Short mmCIF file of C-alpha atoms in Angstrom, two decimals:
data_model
loop_
_atom_site.label_atom_id
_atom_site.label_comp_id
_atom_site.label_asym_id
_atom_site.label_seq_id
_atom_site.Cartn_x
_atom_site.Cartn_y
_atom_site.Cartn_z
CA MET G 1 -23.39 17.07 15.17
CA GLY G 2 -23.21 20.59 16.60
CA LYS G 3 -20.70 22.06 18.98
CA LYS G 4 -20.23 20.12 22.20
CA LEU G 5 -21.22 21.80 25.43
CA LYS G 6 -18.27 22.47 27.72
CA ILE G 7 -19.12 22.08 31.41
CA ALA G 8 -16.61 23.04 34.11
CA ILE G 9 -16.83 22.11 37.79
CA ALA G 10 -15.02 24.83 39.78
CA ILE G 11 -13.50 23.90 43.14
CA PRO G 12 -11.51 26.26 45.38
CA THR G 13 -9.74 24.09 47.96
CA TYR G 14 -7.77 24.59 51.15
CA ASN G 15 -6.39 21.85 53.45
CA ARG G 16 -9.14 19.30 52.78
CA LEU G 17 -7.19 16.71 50.84
CA GLU G 18 -9.21 13.62 51.79
CA LYS G 19 -12.53 15.36 51.19
CA LEU G 20 -11.22 16.72 47.89
CA LYS G 21 -10.18 13.22 46.81
CA PHE G 22 -13.69 11.94 47.53
CA ALA G 23 -15.31 14.83 45.64
CA LEU G 24 -13.06 14.20 42.64
CA SER G 25 -13.80 10.46 42.69
CA LYS G 26 -17.49 11.28 42.14
CA ILE G 27 -16.64 13.70 39.33
CA GLU G 28 -14.36 11.20 37.61
CA ALA G 29 -17.13 8.59 37.84
CA GLN G 30 -19.50 10.71 35.71
CA GLU G 31 -20.76 9.06 32.54
CA ILE G 32 -19.73 11.15 29.55
CA ASP G 33 -21.54 11.13 26.20
CA ASP G 34 -20.80 12.80 22.88
CA ARG G 35 -22.87 15.92 23.65
CA PHE G 36 -20.43 17.49 26.11
CA GLU G 37 -16.91 17.75 27.49
CA LEU G 38 -16.33 17.84 31.25
CA TYR G 39 -13.67 20.02 32.87
CA CYS G 40 -12.66 20.32 36.50
CA VAL G 41 -10.97 23.58 37.51
CA ILE G 42 -9.29 23.53 40.92
CA SER G 43 -7.70 26.47 42.72
CA ASN G 44 -5.40 25.51 45.59
CA ILE G 45 -3.95 28.33 47.67
CA ALA G 46 -2.01 28.03 50.94
CA SER G 47 -2.70 24.32 51.56
CA THR G 48 -0.16 22.53 53.76
CA ASP G 49 -1.70 19.04 53.96
CA GLY G 50 -0.34 17.46 50.76
CA THR G 51 -2.99 18.95 48.44
CA THR G 52 -0.32 20.68 46.34
CA GLU G 53 1.60 17.47 45.72
CA PHE G 54 -1.60 15.53 44.98
CA LEU G 55 -2.78 18.08 42.41
CA ASN G 56 0.63 18.13 40.71
CA GLN G 57 0.12 14.52 39.58
CA LEU G 58 -3.65 14.58 39.01
CA SER G 59 -4.99 13.28 35.70
CA ASP G 60 -7.97 11.37 34.32
CA LYS G 61 -8.77 10.18 30.81
CA ASN G 62 -12.37 11.48 30.87
CA ILE G 63 -11.87 14.78 32.72
CA ASN G 64 -9.99 17.84 31.51
CA TYR G 65 -8.25 19.11 34.65
CA VAL G 66 -7.18 22.75 34.94
CA ILE G 67 -5.16 23.39 38.11
CA TRP G 68 -4.13 26.66 39.77
CA ASN G 69 -1.62 25.44 42.33
CA LYS G 70 -0.06 28.36 44.22
CA PRO G 71 0.30 27.42 47.89
CA GLU G 72 2.21 30.61 48.66
CA GLU G 73 -0.62 33.00 47.72
CA ASN G 74 -3.15 34.66 50.03
CA ILE G 75 -6.08 32.32 50.77
CA TYR G 76 -8.52 35.20 50.18
CA LEU G 77 -7.64 35.09 46.47
CA ASN G 78 -8.79 31.48 46.08
CA TRP G 79 -12.12 32.18 44.39
CA ARG G 80 -10.66 34.82 42.09
CA ARG G 81 -7.90 32.47 40.95
CA CYS G 82 -10.47 29.74 40.35
CA GLY G 83 -12.47 32.09 38.15
CA GLU G 84 -9.38 33.24 36.25
CA ALA G 85 -8.34 29.64 35.56
CA ILE G 86 -11.59 28.68 33.82
CA PRO G 87 -11.00 28.54 30.04
CA ASP G 88 -12.80 31.22 28.02
CA ASP G 89 -14.62 28.68 25.84
CA ILE G 90 -16.42 26.99 28.76
CA ASP G 91 -20.21 27.27 28.45
CA TRP G 92 -21.39 26.54 32.03
CA VAL G 93 -19.66 26.45 35.41
CA TRP G 94 -20.83 24.45 38.43
CA PHE G 95 -19.64 25.89 41.76
CA HIS G 96 -18.49 22.97 43.91
CA GLY G 97 -17.27 22.90 47.51
CA ASP G 98 -14.25 20.69 48.21
CA ASP G 99 -16.29 18.95 50.94
CA ASP G 100 -19.37 18.17 48.80
CA PHE G 101 -20.05 15.49 46.17
CA LEU G 102 -22.20 14.57 43.16
CA THR G 103 -24.65 11.86 44.16
CA ASP G 104 -24.46 9.49 41.16
CA ASP G 105 -22.73 8.99 37.82
CA GLN G 106 -25.62 10.41 35.74
CA VAL G 107 -25.65 13.90 37.26
CA ILE G 108 -23.80 15.78 34.51
CA LYS G 109 -25.80 14.02 31.80
CA GLY G 110 -28.96 15.13 33.60
CA LEU G 111 -27.66 18.69 33.77
CA VAL G 112 -26.92 18.68 30.04
CA ASN G 113 -30.49 17.50 29.40
CA ILE G 114 -31.81 20.49 31.36
CA ILE G 115 -29.50 22.92 29.57
CA GLU G 116 -30.56 21.60 26.18
CA GLN G 117 -34.29 21.44 26.93
CA GLU G 118 -34.97 24.25 29.41
CA ALA G 119 -32.21 26.88 29.37
CA CYS G 120 -32.95 29.65 26.88
CA ILE G 121 -30.33 32.16 25.78
CA GLU G 122 -31.38 34.52 28.62
CA THR G 123 -30.80 31.85 31.30
CA SER G 124 -27.76 32.63 33.46
CA LEU G 125 -28.23 30.39 36.50
CA ILE G 126 -29.52 26.90 37.31
CA HIS G 127 -30.10 25.95 40.96
CA ILE G 128 -29.80 22.22 41.72
CA SER G 129 -31.35 21.08 45.01
CA GLN G 130 -29.25 19.73 47.84
CA ALA G 131 -30.07 16.02 47.91
CA ARG G 132 -31.26 15.84 51.51
CA ARG G 133 -33.53 18.86 50.96
CA SER G 134 -34.92 17.78 47.59
CA ARG G 135 -38.45 16.41 47.28
CA LYS G 136 -37.29 14.56 44.16
CA THR G 137 -40.19 15.86 42.08
CA ASN G 138 -38.05 16.74 39.01
CA ARG G 139 -39.95 20.03 39.00
CA ILE G 140 -38.42 23.08 37.33
CA ILE G 141 -39.43 26.62 38.34
CA LYS G 142 -38.44 29.41 35.91
CA ASP G 143 -38.26 33.13 36.62
CA ASN G 144 -35.77 35.98 36.63
CA LEU G 145 -33.25 35.55 39.43
CA PHE G 146 -34.54 38.40 41.58
CA ASP G 147 -38.13 37.15 41.53
CA LEU G 148 -37.04 33.54 42.04
CA CYS G 149 -35.18 34.65 45.18
CA ASN G 150 -38.28 36.54 46.36
CA GLN G 151 -40.43 33.49 45.71
CA LEU G 152 -38.23 30.79 47.27
CA GLY G 153 -35.78 32.76 49.42
CA TYR G 154 -32.44 34.45 48.81
CA HIS G 155 -30.46 31.95 50.88
CA GLU G 156 -32.43 29.03 49.47
CA ILE G 157 -31.47 29.93 45.91
CA LEU G 158 -28.01 31.47 46.31
CA GLY G 159 -26.73 30.57 49.79
CA TRP G 160 -25.10 27.20 49.11
CA MET G 161 -22.54 27.43 46.34
CA SER G 162 -22.59 23.73 45.38
CA SER G 163 -26.17 24.03 44.15
CA LEU G 164 -25.24 26.72 41.59
CA VAL G 165 -24.60 26.18 37.90
CA VAL G 166 -23.85 29.45 36.12
CA ARG G 167 -23.19 30.48 32.55
CA ARG G 168 -19.45 31.20 32.08
CA SER G 169 -19.90 34.92 31.40
CA SER G 170 -22.14 35.31 34.45
CA PHE G 171 -19.71 33.36 36.61
CA LYS G 172 -16.92 35.74 35.64
CA ARG G 173 -19.02 38.83 36.48
CA ALA G 174 -20.06 37.37 39.84
CA ILE G 175 -16.51 36.42 40.82
CA ASP G 176 -15.18 39.83 39.80
CA PHE G 177 -17.75 41.53 42.03
CA SER G 178 -17.56 39.15 45.00
CA THR G 179 -13.76 39.26 45.25
CA LEU G 180 -13.38 43.05 45.08
CA PRO G 181 -12.56 43.33 48.82
CA CYS G 182 -9.62 40.94 48.30
CA ILE G 183 -8.09 43.46 45.91
CA ASP G 184 -9.19 46.78 47.37
CA PHE G 185 -8.52 45.75 50.99
CA PRO G 186 -5.56 43.34 51.16
CA ASP G 187 -5.61 43.25 54.98
CA PRO G 188 -8.08 40.48 56.05
CA LYS G 189 -9.53 42.65 58.83
CA ASP G 190 -10.34 45.40 56.35
CA GLN G 191 -11.86 42.82 54.00
CA VAL G 192 -14.30 41.70 56.69
CA LEU G 193 -15.40 45.28 57.35
CA ASN G 194 -15.99 45.88 53.64
CA LYS G 195 -17.67 42.61 52.63
CA TYR G 196 -20.96 42.96 50.78
CA SER G 197 -22.25 39.70 52.24
CA ALA G 198 -21.24 36.73 54.38
CA TYR G 199 -21.89 34.84 51.14
CA PRO G 200 -19.80 36.83 48.64
CA HIS G 201 -20.62 34.57 45.69
CA SER G 202 -24.34 35.10 46.42
CA ALA G 203 -24.01 38.88 46.51
CA GLY G 204 -21.99 38.81 43.30
CA LEU G 205 -24.57 36.69 41.48
CA LEU G 206 -27.53 38.74 42.67
CA ARG G 207 -25.83 41.99 41.73
CA SER G 208 -24.70 40.82 38.28
CA CYS G 209 -27.56 38.49 37.25
CA HIS G 210 -30.72 39.71 39.05
CA ASN G 211 -32.56 40.43 35.78
CA ASP G 212 -31.42 37.23 34.06
CA ARG G 213 -33.48 34.07 33.67
CA ALA G 214 -32.90 31.40 36.35
CA LEU G 215 -34.11 27.84 36.92
CA PHE G 216 -34.82 26.07 40.20
CA VAL G 217 -34.44 22.31 39.59
CA ASP G 218 -35.72 19.84 42.19
CA GLU G 219 -33.15 17.12 41.48
CA PRO G 220 -31.11 15.49 44.32
CA TRP G 221 -27.78 15.69 42.54
CA VAL G 222 -25.35 17.21 45.04
CA GLU G 223 -24.78 16.68 48.75
CA PRO G 224 -22.40 17.74 51.56
CA GLN G 225 -20.00 15.04 52.72
CA ASP G 226 -20.72 15.87 56.38
CA GLU G 227 -24.12 15.30 57.97
CA GLN G 228 -23.78 18.50 59.99
CA GLN G 229 -21.35 21.38 60.40
CA THR G 230 -18.04 20.07 61.75
CA GLU G 231 -15.71 21.67 64.28
CA GLU G 232 -13.25 22.28 61.46
CA CYS G 233 -15.88 24.10 59.41
CA ILE G 234 -16.98 26.19 62.41
CA ALA G 235 -13.34 27.17 63.00
CA ARG G 236 -12.98 28.26 59.35
CA TRP G 237 -16.00 30.56 59.58
CA ALA G 238 -14.73 31.99 62.87
CA GLU G 239 -11.33 32.71 61.30
CA ALA G 240 -12.81 34.23 58.17
CA PHE G 241 -15.18 36.64 59.91
CA THR G 242 -13.24 37.85 62.96
#
């Protein structure tokens, strides 16, 4: 048997302990076979709701947890720390919001099937449909990332982070680019003025991977926990961009 694929789910979290617990329960429920190893990389910065204590005792026999637990750091570094914590030998990284979830226990096995059967060496990104938006056709559309965005829409392909599975090297390039304002402009107000996009991960991926092969996969494998934007989520956006 050849080398096992190493898949990492990357979650930056902040004061969403109960939603994080639910997201992790769906990850821990994934059926694992002998083709791959599953990692979960969590960056926790500035949480005050018990997330730090919960992560300190987190373990699971089927999941390799990697935790960056620094509640005293600046929240704007959360994505960068998440990227830095991902082991170098990981093959693919799935962005994952702390308030989203995988829809059934076969999702990662399905992803591995797609990687093995459809992802050539030039493929850097796989887009998985949001479950409520999916037509459940199992269709796969292949193109370079720039043309795929032109065909289906920039926000459709790159706007929601939990639909994005990215090759490890591409993930690192995108995170490095999208978190530059956090380093160059430590004051949050200056960061807002110098952001490349309201969706920094999207801008980073488009900048670093626009010529790379990408796949759009119409599979209903990931879903937000909330039916619509909550007051808490609205408040976070208001705080981040004012």
